[in-house]
XYZ file of N, CA and C in Angstrom:
288
model
N 82.426 112.013 99.547
C 83.508 111.246 100.151
C 84.041 110.223 99.148
N 85.343 110.001 99.215
C 86.038 109.064 98.347
C 86.467 107.870 99.201
N 86.203 106.665 98.737
C 86.589 105.446 99.443
C 87.808 104.842 98.781
N 88.802 104.419 99.586
C 90.068 103.915 99.080
C 90.719 103.073 100.158
N 91.861 102.453 99.849
C 92.605 101.655 100.826
C 94.050 102.136 100.887
N 94.588 102.177 102.102
C 96.017 102.397 102.306
C 96.491 101.264 103.200
N 97.452 100.493 102.730
C 97.990 99.351 103.472
C 96.881 98.423 103.965
N 95.950 98.108 103.088
C 94.832 97.201 103.353
C 93.810 97.741 104.353
N 93.909 98.996 104.722
C 92.906 99.632 105.597
C 91.922 100.398 104.734
N 90.641 100.112 104.909
C 89.616 100.840 104.163
C 89.395 102.197 104.809
N 89.511 103.243 103.991
C 89.402 104.612 104.484
C 88.488 105.421 103.576
N 88.102 106.588 104.036
C 87.373 107.537 103.203
C 87.829 108.938 103.559
N 87.779 109.812 102.568
C 88.202 111.203 102.756
C 87.453 112.065 101.759
N 87.479 113.344 101.994
C 86.840 114.285 101.083
C 87.586 114.308 99.750
N 86.857 114.533 98.676
C 87.486 114.672 97.366
C 88.505 115.806 97.436
N 89.631 115.625 96.773
C 90.683 116.644 96.787
C 91.733 116.415 97.857
N 91.533 115.430 98.722
C 92.500 115.101 99.773
C 93.662 114.336 99.158
N 94.883 114.670 99.539
C 96.039 113.938 99.024
C 96.219 112.634 99.803
N 96.972 111.728 99.223
C 97.285 110.468 99.901
C 97.988 110.765 101.220
N 98.913 111.715 101.214
C 99.655 112.063 102.432
C 98.721 112.569 103.524
N 97.803 113.460 103.168
C 96.863 113.992 104.164
C 95.957 112.893 104.713
N 95.460 112.030 103.834
C 94.593 110.940 104.266
C 95.336 109.968 105.174
N 96.579 109.660 104.818
C 97.391 108.755 105.632
C 97.660 109.355 107.010
N 98.030 110.622 107.054
C 98.295 111.276 108.341
C 97.054 111.260 109.225
N 95.888 111.547 108.638
C 94.643 111.551 109.403
C 94.328 110.167 109.973
N 94.714 109.118 109.235
C 94.464 107.742 109.669
C 95.580 107.195 110.555
N 96.606 108.001 110.807
C 97.713 107.555 111.653
C 98.698 106.651 110.933
N 98.728 106.721 109.610
C 99.656 105.926 108.810
C 100.825 106.828 108.425
N 102.016 106.542 108.934
C 103.149 107.428 108.644
C 103.688 107.256 107.232
N 103.897 108.384 106.559
C 104.591 108.425 105.271
C 105.659 109.501 105.413
N 106.931 109.119 105.377
C 107.996 110.121 105.508
C 107.887 111.171 104.407
N 108.154 112.408 104.771
C 108.160 113.482 103.787
C 109.122 114.571 104.240
N 109.623 115.320 103.279
C 110.622 116.330 103.590
C 110.229 117.703 103.072
N 109.893 117.823 101.789
C 109.697 119.141 101.190
C 108.262 119.643 101.252
N 107.326 118.843 101.720
C 105.917 119.226 101.678
C 105.566 120.267 102.731
N 105.107 121.426 102.291
C 104.587 122.470 103.166
C 103.271 122.932 102.548
N 102.154 122.521 103.116
C 100.839 122.806 102.552
C 100.706 124.271 102.192
N 100.268 124.549 100.977
C 100.024 125.879 100.432
C 101.281 126.734 100.269
N 102.446 126.170 100.556
C 103.690 126.918 100.373
C 104.561 126.233 99.324
N 104.744 124.933 99.492
C 105.628 124.193 98.592
C 105.034 122.809 98.342
N 104.314 122.665 97.254
C 103.688 121.393 96.924
C 104.234 120.844 95.613
N 105.541 120.918 95.414
C 106.132 120.522 94.142
C 106.597 119.075 94.105
N 106.569 118.387 95.212
C 106.953 116.972 95.282
C 108.377 116.732 94.803
N 109.262 117.645 95.112
C 110.629 117.568 94.599
C 111.500 116.543 95.305
N 111.305 116.311 96.577
C 112.233 115.436 97.301
C 111.973 113.956 97.045
N 110.763 113.595 96.675
C 110.372 112.212 96.375
C 110.503 111.268 97.561
N 110.601 111.804 98.744
C 110.693 110.962 99.934
C 109.358 110.268 100.234
N 108.254 110.850 99.801
C 106.928 110.337 100.153
C 106.323 109.429 99.092
N 107.133 108.889 98.170
C 106.559 108.079 97.101
C 105.915 106.803 97.648
N 104.794 106.436 97.021
C 104.036 105.250 97.402
C 103.662 104.477 96.142
N 103.267 103.236 96.330
C 102.809 102.417 95.214
C 101.290 102.491 95.143
N 100.761 102.750 93.958
C 99.315 102.777 93.727
C 99.001 101.686 92.712
N 98.093 100.791 93.100
C 97.723 99.682 92.228
C 97.241 100.206 90.872
N 97.782 99.616 89.794
C 97.390 100.014 88.453
C 98.272 101.081 87.834
N 99.158 101.690 88.626
C 100.096 102.690 88.101
C 101.473 102.053 88.136
N 102.189 102.078 87.036
C 103.445 101.354 86.912
C 104.671 102.171 87.304
N 104.463 103.137 88.166
C 105.573 103.915 88.720
C 105.152 104.363 90.113
N 106.108 104.716 90.930
C 105.782 105.241 92.257
C 105.292 106.674 92.102
N 104.356 107.072 92.953
C 103.799 108.427 92.884
C 104.035 109.148 94.207
N 104.204 110.473 94.168
C 104.386 111.225 95.410
C 103.050 111.349 96.148
N 103.040 110.966 97.408
C 101.818 111.024 98.207
C 101.403 112.454 98.518
N 102.350 113.386 98.491
C 102.055 114.760 98.898
C 101.247 115.549 97.878
N 101.262 115.125 96.603
C 100.464 115.880 95.637
C 99.634 114.980 94.719
N 99.362 113.750 95.171
C 98.475 112.837 94.448
C 97.198 112.694 95.258
N 96.083 113.062 94.650
C 94.807 113.003 95.350
C 94.267 111.574 95.377
N 93.596 111.225 96.473
C 92.954 109.918 96.558
C 91.779 109.878 95.585
N 91.569 108.709 94.991
C 90.481 108.508 94.051
C 89.627 107.335 94.513
N 88.400 107.306 94.085
C 87.487 106.230 94.441
C 88.092 104.881 94.033
N 88.166 103.951 94.994
C 88.678 102.610 94.735
C 90.185 102.483 94.693
N 90.923 103.575 94.920
C 92.384 103.551 94.875
C 92.919 102.595 95.951
N 93.973 101.852 95.599
C 94.636 100.955 96.538
C 96.096 101.384 96.625
N 96.509 101.802 97.825
C 97.841 102.370 98.045
C 98.630 101.477 99.006
N 99.900 101.276 98.708
C 100.824 100.586 99.616
C 101.962 101.548 99.931
N 102.240 101.719 101.218
C 103.301 102.657 101.597
C 104.635 101.975 101.861
N 104.625 100.676 102.098
C 105.862 99.944 102.399
C 105.967 98.721 101.519
N 106.135 98.939 100.234
C 106.207 97.820 99.306
C 107.563 97.798 98.628
N 107.840 96.691 97.990
C 109.048 96.544 97.186
C 108.583 96.132 95.805
N 108.223 97.122 94.966
C 107.633 96.793 93.681
C 108.598 96.085 92.732
N 108.047 95.193 91.957
C 108.816 94.525 90.913
C 109.649 93.384 91.432
N 110.100 92.537 90.520
C 110.957 91.410 90.890
C 112.350 91.899 91.265
N 113.054 91.085 91.993
C 114.414 91.440 92.381
C 115.274 91.599 91.138
N 116.034 92.657 91.088
C 116.907 92.921 89.947
C 118.351 92.801 90.357
N 119.265 93.140 89.453
C 120.697 93.028 89.747
C 121.120 93.810 90.984
N 120.426 94.932 91.238
C 120.805 95.740 92.403
C 120.526 95.022 93.722
N 119.701 93.958 93.684
C 119.383 93.203 94.892
C 120.295 91.991 95.085
N 121.208 91.745 94.164
C 122.087 90.589 94.225
C 123.442 91.001 94.803
N 124.105 90.098 95.506
C 125.451 90.409 96.006
C 126.394 90.694 94.858
N 127.331 91.588 95.069
C 128.281 91.978 94.026
C 129.069 90.781 93.522
N 129.335 89.790 94.373
C 130.113 88.634 93.966
C 129.460 87.860 92.830
N 128.143 87.945 92.716
C 127.421 87.253 91.645
C 127.746 87.827 90.272
N 128.305 89.019 90.225
C 128.569 89.673 88.953
C 130.048 89.665 88.580
N 130.869 89.035 89.386
C 132.301 88.966 89.104
C 132.533 87.860 88.076
N 133.169 88.158 86.960
C 133.438 87.117 85.954
C 134.253 85.963 86.534
N 133.996 84.763 86.072
C 134.650 83.554 86.592
C 136.164 83.572 86.369
N 136.631 84.305 85.345
C 138.064 84.341 85.050
C 138.869 85.098 86.092
N 138.240 85.923 86.897
C 139.009 86.717 87.872
C 139.350 85.957 89.064
C-alpha cells in the first residue's frame, strides 16, 4: 500500500493506482473527459490536471500513479498572480 494525501486527506491505495482512481475511490471529484480505463489513457484533454507538491508543473491525474508521501491538491491556483489575473485597464498606456 502507498500512503499519500489528496486535499489534505490522508489516503492509501495499492501501488500502481492513479491519482484519479484514488480520488474517485475516496469520493474526491476530479473532472475528466478523455479517460477510459484500458481503452484511452493518453491524458490528451488535460481536464484532470492536479498540483503535486515538488513538481513544478500540473500533472494529469488519469495517468499519474500515486507515490509514497505524495501530496496532491485538486483545487489550487499555483504560482503568484500574473498579468492574466489583472484587469485589462491596468495594461492600457497612460497616453490613451
